[in-house]
PDB file of C-alpha atoms in Angstrom:
ATOM      1  CA  GLU A  16      -0.397  -9.329 -23.517  1.00 95.00           C
ATOM      2  CA  VAL A  17       0.084  -5.787 -24.617  1.00 97.00           C
ATOM      3  CA  GLN A  18       0.700  -4.189 -27.850  1.00 97.00           C
ATOM      4  CA  LEU A  19       1.235  -0.531 -28.578  1.00 98.00           C
ATOM      5  CA  VAL A  20       1.800   0.050 -32.256  1.00 98.00           C
ATOM      6  CA  GLU A  21       2.541   3.669 -33.950  1.00 98.00           C
ATOM      7  CA  SER A  22       1.629   4.981 -37.307  1.00 98.00           C
ATOM      8  CA  GLY A  23       0.701   8.269 -38.858  1.00 98.00           C
ATOM      9  CA  GLY A  24       4.822   8.959 -39.583  1.00 97.00           C
ATOM     10  CA  GLY A  25       6.045  10.355 -42.466  1.00 97.00           C
ATOM     11  CA  LEU A  26       7.602  13.512 -44.119  1.00 98.00           C
ATOM     12  CA  VAL A  27       5.904  17.062 -43.957  1.00 98.00           C
ATOM     13  CA  GLN A  28       7.439  20.138 -45.148  1.00 98.00           C
ATOM     14  CA  PRO A  29       8.057  22.730 -41.914  1.00 98.00           C
ATOM     15  CA  GLY A  30       4.665  24.641 -40.917  1.00 98.00           C
ATOM     16  CA  GLY A  31       2.322  21.410 -41.936  1.00 98.00           C
ATOM     17  CA  SER A  32       0.647  19.124 -39.659  1.00 98.00           C
ATOM     18  CA  LEU A  33       0.496  14.899 -38.920  1.00 98.00           C
ATOM     19  CA  ARG A  34      -1.717  12.764 -36.715  1.00 98.00           C
ATOM     20  CA  LEU A  35      -0.359   9.819 -34.771  1.00 98.00           C
ATOM     21  CA  SER A  36      -1.921   7.063 -33.872  1.00 98.00           C
ATOM     22  CA  CYS A  37      -1.115   4.721 -31.169  1.00 98.00           C
ATOM     23  CA  ALA A  38      -3.165   1.423 -31.312  1.00 98.00           C
ATOM     24  CA  ALA A  39      -3.535  -0.048 -27.933  1.00 97.00           C
ATOM     25  CA  SER A  40      -5.022  -3.997 -26.896  1.00 96.00           C
ATOM     26  CA  GLY A  41      -4.359  -5.766 -24.139  1.00 96.00           C
ATOM     27  CA  PHE A  42      -5.758  -3.401 -21.872  1.00 96.00           C
ATOM     28  CA  SER A  43      -8.355  -0.660 -21.288  1.00 94.00           C
ATOM     29  CA  LEU A  44      -7.109   2.461 -23.082  1.00 94.00           C
ATOM     30  CA  SER A  45      -9.280   5.063 -20.839  1.00 92.00           C
ATOM     31  CA  ASN A  46      -7.900   3.362 -17.364  1.00 94.00           C
ATOM     32  CA  TYR A  47      -4.094   3.833 -18.225  1.00 95.00           C
ATOM     33  CA  GLY A  48      -2.030   7.340 -18.588  1.00 95.00           C
ATOM     34  CA  MET A  49      -0.824   7.028 -21.815  1.00 97.00           C
ATOM     35  CA  SER A  50       2.026   9.365 -23.080  1.00 98.00           C
ATOM     36  CA  TRP A  51       4.432  10.812 -26.334  1.00 98.00           C
ATOM     37  CA  VAL A  52       7.946  10.061 -26.142  1.00 98.00           C
ATOM     38  CA  ARG A  53      10.167  11.052 -29.015  1.00 98.00           C
ATOM     39  CA  GLN A  54      14.314  10.907 -29.828  1.00 98.00           C
ATOM     40  CA  ALA A  55      15.979  12.872 -32.597  1.00 98.00           C
ATOM     41  CA  PRO A  56      18.254  11.658 -34.346  1.00 97.00           C
ATOM     42  CA  GLY A  57      21.500  10.906 -32.537  1.00 96.00           C
ATOM     43  CA  LYS A  58      19.681  12.227 -29.751  1.00 97.00           C
ATOM     44  CA  GLY A  59      18.922  10.979 -26.374  1.00 97.00           C
ATOM     45  CA  LEU A  60      15.003  10.903 -24.886  1.00 98.00           C
ATOM     46  CA  GLU A  61      12.454  13.410 -24.682  1.00 98.00           C
ATOM     47  CA  TRP A  62       9.605  13.675 -23.293  1.00 98.00           C
ATOM     48  CA  VAL A  63       5.662  15.296 -25.333  1.00 98.00           C
ATOM     49  CA  SER A  64       2.538  14.618 -23.785  1.00 98.00           C
ATOM     50  CA  SER A  65       1.039  12.705 -21.307  1.00 97.00           C
ATOM     51  CA  ILE A  66      -2.915  12.096 -21.284  1.00 96.00           C
ATOM     52  CA  ILE A  67      -4.081  11.065 -17.204  1.00 94.00           C
ATOM     53  CA  GLY A  68      -8.092  10.598 -16.727  1.00 91.00           C
ATOM     54  CA  SER A  69      -8.991  13.304 -17.912  1.00 91.00           C
ATOM     55  CA  ASP A  70      -4.720  15.358 -17.557  1.00 93.00           C
ATOM     56  CA  ILE A  71      -3.209  16.687 -20.004  1.00 96.00           C
ATOM     57  CA  TYR A  72       0.283  18.148 -20.377  1.00 96.00           C
ATOM     58  CA  TYR A  73       3.057  19.213 -22.768  1.00 98.00           C
ATOM     59  CA  ALA A  74       6.490  19.993 -23.086  1.00 97.00           C
ATOM     60  CA  ASP A  75       6.758  23.809 -23.115  1.00 97.00           C
ATOM     61  CA  SER A  76       8.378  22.856 -26.999  1.00 97.00           C
ATOM     62  CA  VAL A  77       5.419  21.727 -28.259  1.00 98.00           C
ATOM     63  CA  LYS A  78       3.160  23.736 -25.993  1.00 98.00           C
ATOM     64  CA  GLY A  79      -0.714  25.681 -28.822  1.00 98.00           C
ATOM     65  CA  ARG A  80       1.507  23.269 -31.267  1.00 98.00           C
ATOM     66  CA  PHE A  81       0.579  19.595 -30.519  1.00 98.00           C
ATOM     67  CA  THR A  82      -3.341  17.770 -29.126  1.00 98.00           C
ATOM     68  CA  ILE A  83      -2.551  14.402 -27.477  1.00 98.00           C
ATOM     69  CA  SER A  84      -6.460  12.662 -27.258  1.00 97.00           C
ATOM     70  CA  ARG A  85      -7.205   9.528 -26.829  1.00 96.00           C
ATOM     71  CA  ASP A  86     -10.424   7.182 -28.038  1.00 93.00           C
ATOM     72  CA  ASN A  87     -10.107   3.597 -29.004  1.00 92.00           C
ATOM     73  CA  SER A  88      -6.490   4.929 -30.025  1.00 97.00           C
ATOM     74  CA  LEU A  89      -3.938   7.089 -28.437  1.00 98.00           C
ATOM     75  CA  TYR A  90      -3.252  10.541 -31.187  1.00 98.00           C
ATOM     76  CA  LEU A  91      -1.094  12.995 -31.306  1.00 98.00           C
ATOM     77  CA  GLN A  92      -2.134  16.131 -33.479  1.00 98.00           C
ATOM     78  CA  MET A  93       0.897  17.928 -34.832  1.00 98.00           C
ATOM     79  CA  ASN A  94       1.114  21.560 -36.051  1.00 98.00           C
ATOM     80  CA  SER A  95       3.391  23.925 -37.261  1.00 98.00           C
ATOM     81  CA  LEU A  96       5.635  21.297 -37.919  1.00 98.00           C
ATOM     82  CA  ARG A  97       9.419  22.378 -37.387  1.00 98.00           C
ATOM     83  CA  ALA A  98      12.836  21.244 -38.145  1.00 98.00           C
ATOM     84  CA  GLU A  99      13.044  20.383 -34.157  1.00 98.00           C
ATOM     85  CA  ASP A 100      10.256  18.007 -34.667  1.00 98.00           C
ATOM     86  CA  THR A 101      12.183  15.213 -35.851  1.00 98.00           C
ATOM     87  CA  ALA A 102      12.336  12.369 -34.094  1.00 98.00           C
ATOM     88  CA  ILE A 103      11.294   8.636 -33.928  1.00 98.00           C
ATOM     89  CA  TYR A 104       7.979   9.415 -31.983  1.00 98.00           C
ATOM     90  CA  TYR A 105       6.951   6.624 -29.055  1.00 98.00           C
ATOM     91  CA  CYS A 106       3.938   5.986 -27.517  1.00 98.00           C
ATOM     92  CA  ALA A 107       4.582   4.649 -24.227  1.00 98.00           C
ATOM     93  CA  LYS A 108       1.543   2.621 -21.548  1.00 97.00           C
ATOM     94  CA  ASP A 109       2.322   3.475 -17.626  1.00 95.00           C
ATOM     95  CA  LEU A 110       2.092   1.121 -15.073  1.00 94.00           C
ATOM     96  CA  TRP A 111      -0.766   1.692 -12.701  1.00 92.00           C
ATOM     97  CA  ALA A 112      -4.028   3.155 -13.249  1.00 87.00           C
ATOM     98  CA  TYR A 113      -4.472   6.414 -13.247  1.00 84.00           C
ATOM     99  CA  TYR A 114      -7.499   5.549 -10.201  1.00 82.00           C
ATOM    100  CA  ASP A 115      -5.105   3.159  -8.898  1.00 82.00           C
ATOM    101  CA  ILE A 116      -2.074   6.514  -8.187  1.00 83.00           C
ATOM    102  CA  LEU A 117      -2.213   7.194  -4.874  1.00 80.00           C
ATOM    103  CA  THR A 118       0.835  10.109  -4.863  1.00 79.00           C
ATOM    104  CA  GLY A 119       2.895  11.411  -7.659  1.00 81.00           C
ATOM    105  CA  TYR A 120       2.369   9.711 -11.169  1.00 90.00           C
ATOM    106  CA  SER A 121       3.171   6.004 -12.139  1.00 93.00           C
ATOM    107  CA  PRO A 122       6.385   5.374 -14.124  1.00 95.00           C
ATOM    108  CA  PHE A 123       5.645   3.623 -17.754  1.00 96.00           C
ATOM    109  CA  ASP A 124       6.311   0.133 -18.609  1.00 96.00           C
ATOM    110  CA  HIS A 125       5.264  -0.750 -22.699  1.00 98.00           C
ATOM    111  CA  TRP A 126       6.728   1.615 -25.504  1.00 98.00           C
ATOM    112  CA  GLY A 127       5.420   1.080 -28.703  1.00 98.00           C
ATOM    113  CA  GLN A 128       7.921   0.465 -31.884  1.00 98.00           C
ATOM    114  CA  GLY A 129       7.871   3.833 -32.608  1.00 98.00           C
ATOM    115  CA  THR A 130       7.178   6.183 -35.837  1.00 98.00           C
ATOM    116  CA  PRO A 131       9.392   8.671 -37.959  1.00 98.00           C
ATOM    117  CA  VAL A 132       8.075  12.171 -37.845  1.00 98.00           C
ATOM    118  CA  THR A 133      10.622  14.135 -40.404  1.00 98.00           C
ATOM    119  CA  VAL A 134      10.311  18.136 -40.897  1.00 98.00           C
ATOM    120  CA  SER A 135      11.771  19.019 -44.202  1.00 97.00           C
ATOM    121  CA  SER A 136      11.607  20.744 -47.376  1.00 96.00           C
TER     122      SER A 136
ATOM    123  CA  ASP B  87      12.415  21.191 -14.334  1.00 96.00           C
ATOM    124  CA  ILE B  88      14.274  18.690 -12.649  1.00 97.00           C
ATOM    125  CA  GLN B  89      17.497  18.321 -15.046  1.00 98.00           C
ATOM    126  CA  MET B  90      18.758  14.187 -14.596  1.00 98.00           C
ATOM    127  CA  THR B  91      22.575  14.098 -15.101  1.00 98.00           C
ATOM    128  CA  GLN B  92      23.438   9.958 -16.384  1.00 98.00           C
ATOM    129  CA  SER B  93      27.592   9.860 -15.546  1.00 97.00           C
ATOM    130  CA  PRO B  94      29.903   8.247 -17.534  1.00 97.00           C
ATOM    131  CA  SER B  95      28.295   8.909 -20.800  1.00 97.00           C
ATOM    132  CA  SER B  96      29.928   6.159 -21.459  1.00 97.00           C
ATOM    133  CA  LEU B  97      31.957   2.779 -20.711  1.00 96.00           C
ATOM    134  CA  SER B  98      33.530  -0.146 -22.689  1.00 97.00           C
ATOM    135  CA  ALA B  99      33.131  -3.528 -20.486  1.00 97.00           C
ATOM    136  CA  SER B 100      34.284  -7.295 -21.016  1.00 97.00           C
ATOM    137  CA  VAL B 101      31.396  -9.991 -20.642  1.00 97.00           C
ATOM    138  CA  GLY B 102      30.646 -11.201 -17.276  1.00 97.00           C
ATOM    139  CA  ALA B 103      31.938  -7.416 -15.984  1.00 97.00           C
ATOM    140  CA  ARG B 104      29.994  -5.940 -12.624  1.00 97.00           C
ATOM    141  CA  VAL B 105      29.228  -3.022 -14.420  1.00 97.00           C
ATOM    142  CA  THR B 106      27.903   0.130 -11.974  1.00 97.00           C
ATOM    143  CA  PHE B 107      26.344   4.217 -13.723  1.00 93.00           C
ATOM    144  CA  THR B 108      24.841   6.768 -11.990  1.00 98.00           C
ATOM    145  CA  CYS B 109      21.762   9.319 -12.649  1.00 98.00           C
ATOM    146  CA  ARG B 110      21.543  12.270 -10.086  1.00 98.00           C
ATOM    147  CA  ALA B 111      19.023  14.253 -10.524  1.00 98.00           C
ATOM    148  CA  SER B 112      18.941  18.102  -9.625  1.00 98.00           C
ATOM    149  CA  GLN B 113      16.614  18.174  -6.609  1.00 98.00           C
ATOM    150  CA  ALA B 114      15.026  15.584  -4.995  1.00 97.00           C
ATOM    151  CA  ILE B 115      12.536  13.223  -6.636  1.00 97.00           C
ATOM    152  CA  GLY B 116      12.146  10.565  -3.289  1.00 96.00           C
ATOM    153  CA  ASN B 117      12.278   7.535  -5.577  1.00 95.00           C
ATOM    154  CA  TYR B 118      10.640   8.059  -8.103  1.00 96.00           C
ATOM    155  CA  LEU B 119      13.111   6.992 -10.891  1.00 98.00           C
ATOM    156  CA  ALA B 120      13.460   4.790 -13.998  1.00 98.00           C
ATOM    157  CA  TRP B 121      15.711   2.520 -15.879  1.00 98.00           C
ATOM    158  CA  PHE B 122      15.033   1.805 -19.846  1.00 98.00           C
ATOM    159  CA  GLN B 123      17.615  -0.227 -21.571  1.00 98.00           C
ATOM    160  CA  GLN B 124      17.410   0.945 -25.577  1.00 98.00           C
ATOM    161  CA  LYS B 125      19.389  -1.212 -28.413  1.00 98.00           C
ATOM    162  CA  PRO B 126      20.271   1.009 -31.699  1.00 96.00           C
ATOM    163  CA  GLY B 127      16.777   1.156 -34.072  1.00 96.00           C
ATOM    164  CA  LYS B 128      14.989  -0.217 -30.889  1.00 97.00           C
ATOM    165  CA  ALA B 129      11.797   1.234 -28.727  1.00 98.00           C
ATOM    166  CA  PRO B 130      13.335   1.723 -24.970  1.00 98.00           C
ATOM    167  CA  ARG B 131      12.588  -0.833 -22.510  1.00 98.00           C
ATOM    168  CA  SER B 132      11.459  -0.369 -19.211  1.00 98.00           C
ATOM    169  CA  LEU B 133      13.770  -2.674 -16.821  1.00 98.00           C
ATOM    170  CA  ILE B 134      13.112  -0.705 -13.362  1.00 98.00           C
ATOM    171  CA  TYR B 135      10.837   1.797 -11.076  1.00 97.00           C
ATOM    172  CA  ALA B 136      10.519   3.460  -7.676  1.00 96.00           C
ATOM    173  CA  ALA B 137      14.483   3.415  -8.404  1.00 98.00           C
ATOM    174  CA  SER B 138      14.276  -0.848  -7.409  1.00 98.00           C
ATOM    175  CA  THR B 139      11.959  -2.247  -8.244  1.00 98.00           C
ATOM    176  CA  LEU B 140      12.127  -4.725 -11.203  1.00 98.00           C
ATOM    177  CA  GLN B 141       9.440  -4.885 -14.207  1.00 97.00           C
ATOM    178  CA  SER B 142       7.679  -7.967 -14.917  1.00 96.00           C
ATOM    179  CA  GLY B 143      10.237 -10.618 -16.557  1.00 96.00           C
ATOM    180  CA  VAL B 144      13.177  -8.355 -16.340  1.00 98.00           C
ATOM    181  CA  PRO B 145      16.128 -10.646 -15.193  1.00 97.00           C
ATOM    182  CA  SER B 146      17.545 -10.067 -11.529  1.00 97.00           C
ATOM    183  CA  LYS B 147      20.878  -9.702 -12.598  1.00 98.00           C
ATOM    184  CA  PHE B 148      19.975  -5.738 -13.114  1.00 98.00           C
ATOM    185  CA  SER B 149      19.852  -4.078  -9.578  1.00 98.00           C
ATOM    186  CA  GLY B 150      18.693  -0.148  -9.241  1.00 98.00           C
ATOM    187  CA  SER B 151      19.287   1.752  -5.560  1.00 98.00           C
ATOM    188  CA  GLY B 152      19.424   5.492  -3.962  1.00 98.00           C
ATOM    189  CA  SER B 153      16.535   7.430  -3.375  1.00 98.00           C
ATOM    190  CA  GLY B 154      16.257  11.700  -3.472  1.00 97.00           C
ATOM    191  CA  THR B 155      19.226  12.650  -5.742  1.00 98.00           C
ATOM    192  CA  HIS B 156      21.696   9.937  -6.376  1.00 98.00           C
ATOM    193  CA  PHE B 157      20.829   6.391  -8.020  1.00 98.00           C
ATOM    194  CA  THR B 158      22.545   3.543  -9.649  1.00 98.00           C
ATOM    195  CA  LEU B 159      22.306   1.127 -11.736  1.00 98.00           C
ATOM    196  CA  THR B 160      24.392  -2.202 -11.440  1.00 98.00           C
ATOM    197  CA  ILE B 161      24.475  -4.940 -14.405  1.00 97.00           C
ATOM    198  CA  SER B 162      25.717  -7.921 -12.398  1.00 96.00           C
ATOM    199  CA  SER B 163      27.229  -9.969 -15.129  1.00 95.00           C
ATOM    200  CA  LEU B 164      27.523  -8.327 -18.392  1.00 97.00           C
ATOM    201  CA  GLN B 165      25.928 -10.250 -21.071  1.00 97.00           C
ATOM    202  CA  PRO B 166      26.414  -9.466 -25.185  1.00 96.00           C
ATOM    203  CA  GLU B 167      22.596  -8.908 -25.010  1.00 97.00           C
ATOM    204  CA  ASP B 168      23.535  -6.182 -22.015  1.00 97.00           C
ATOM    205  CA  PHE B 169      25.382  -3.533 -24.575  1.00 97.00           C
ATOM    206  CA  ALA B 170      23.131  -0.621 -25.407  1.00 98.00           C
ATOM    207  CA  THR B 171      22.688   2.393 -24.205  1.00 98.00           C
ATOM    208  CA  TYR B 172      20.382   3.436 -20.685  1.00 98.00           C
ATOM    209  CA  TYR B 173      18.177   6.071 -19.759  1.00 98.00           C
ATOM    210  CA  CYS B 174      17.131   7.273 -16.448  1.00 98.00           C
ATOM    211  CA  GLN B 175      14.040   9.013 -15.778  1.00 98.00           C
ATOM    212  CA  GLN B 176      12.638  11.313 -13.098  1.00 97.00           C
ATOM    213  CA  TYR B 177       8.779  10.856 -13.331  1.00 96.00           C
ATOM    214  CA  ASN B 178       8.247  12.942  -9.574  1.00 95.00           C
ATOM    215  CA  THR B 179       6.965  15.840 -11.291  1.00 94.00           C
ATOM    216  CA  PHE B 180       6.378  17.056 -13.981  1.00 92.00           C
ATOM    217  CA  PRO B 181       7.687  17.466 -16.881  1.00 95.00           C
ATOM    218  CA  PRO B 182       9.084  14.036 -16.333  1.00 97.00           C
ATOM    219  CA  THR B 183      13.313  14.303 -17.322  1.00 98.00           C
ATOM    220  CA  PHE B 184      15.016  11.740 -18.951  1.00 98.00           C
ATOM    221  CA  GLY B 185      19.018  12.259 -18.669  1.00 98.00           C
ATOM    222  CA  GLY B 186      21.394  11.174 -21.373  1.00 98.00           C
ATOM    223  CA  GLY B 187      22.454   8.238 -20.870  1.00 98.00           C
ATOM    224  CA  THR B 188      24.701   5.938 -20.611  1.00 98.00           C
ATOM    225  CA  LYS B 189      26.066   3.966 -23.814  1.00 98.00           C
ATOM    226  CA  VAL B 190      27.874   0.629 -22.860  1.00 97.00           C
ATOM    227  CA  GLU B 191      29.932  -1.173 -25.340  1.00 96.00           C
ATOM    228  CA  SER B 192      31.638  -4.517 -25.585  1.00 95.00           C
ATOM    229  CA  LYS B 193      35.907  -4.431 -24.560  1.00 93.00           C
TER     230      LYS B 193
END
């Protein structure tokens, strides 16, 4: 059974840093694209970053401040945090292994429960 | 970036009703369209991908259709557990983008 469990969220001052983790089980993390998606309070879903094989993508709003990585877990290093980064952060798994994708990209299938990040002084 | 527009933003319906809502893309995305359900305080749940293919375990009361720029999600017979917010998302190109959501409320 696939499970994704995020951790590392919390309250941080503007300009501070946090490192989010997403512990994955039930599949081989290195074989699947993984993403971070966030949701600001009362707002919709916003894609943040993805790692697919050796390819990495970032939303313009976080480029240069956030870094996605993975070893046995998925991580999101968040630096220079701003008030507008306040959100629940979800990790999401791709449906297809990256080497099985012939064209385009994979949709998500599983999501974690989310970890809240609050940026405030 | 591809803009995704959902309509209506909210709707009220009764248990047993058939409901349909729409997602439009600002440019053609083929069938690279997914639908998600989210209940208050919960993580999103993947419902449909490739515009019309149900994710594993998703009941057949959900159905999706469309291609190009116009897509729909239909719930054939609304049940109490279906009151939630539904989001569409295109994954044709990066960045993947979500619609603003349609909130389905009880009438």
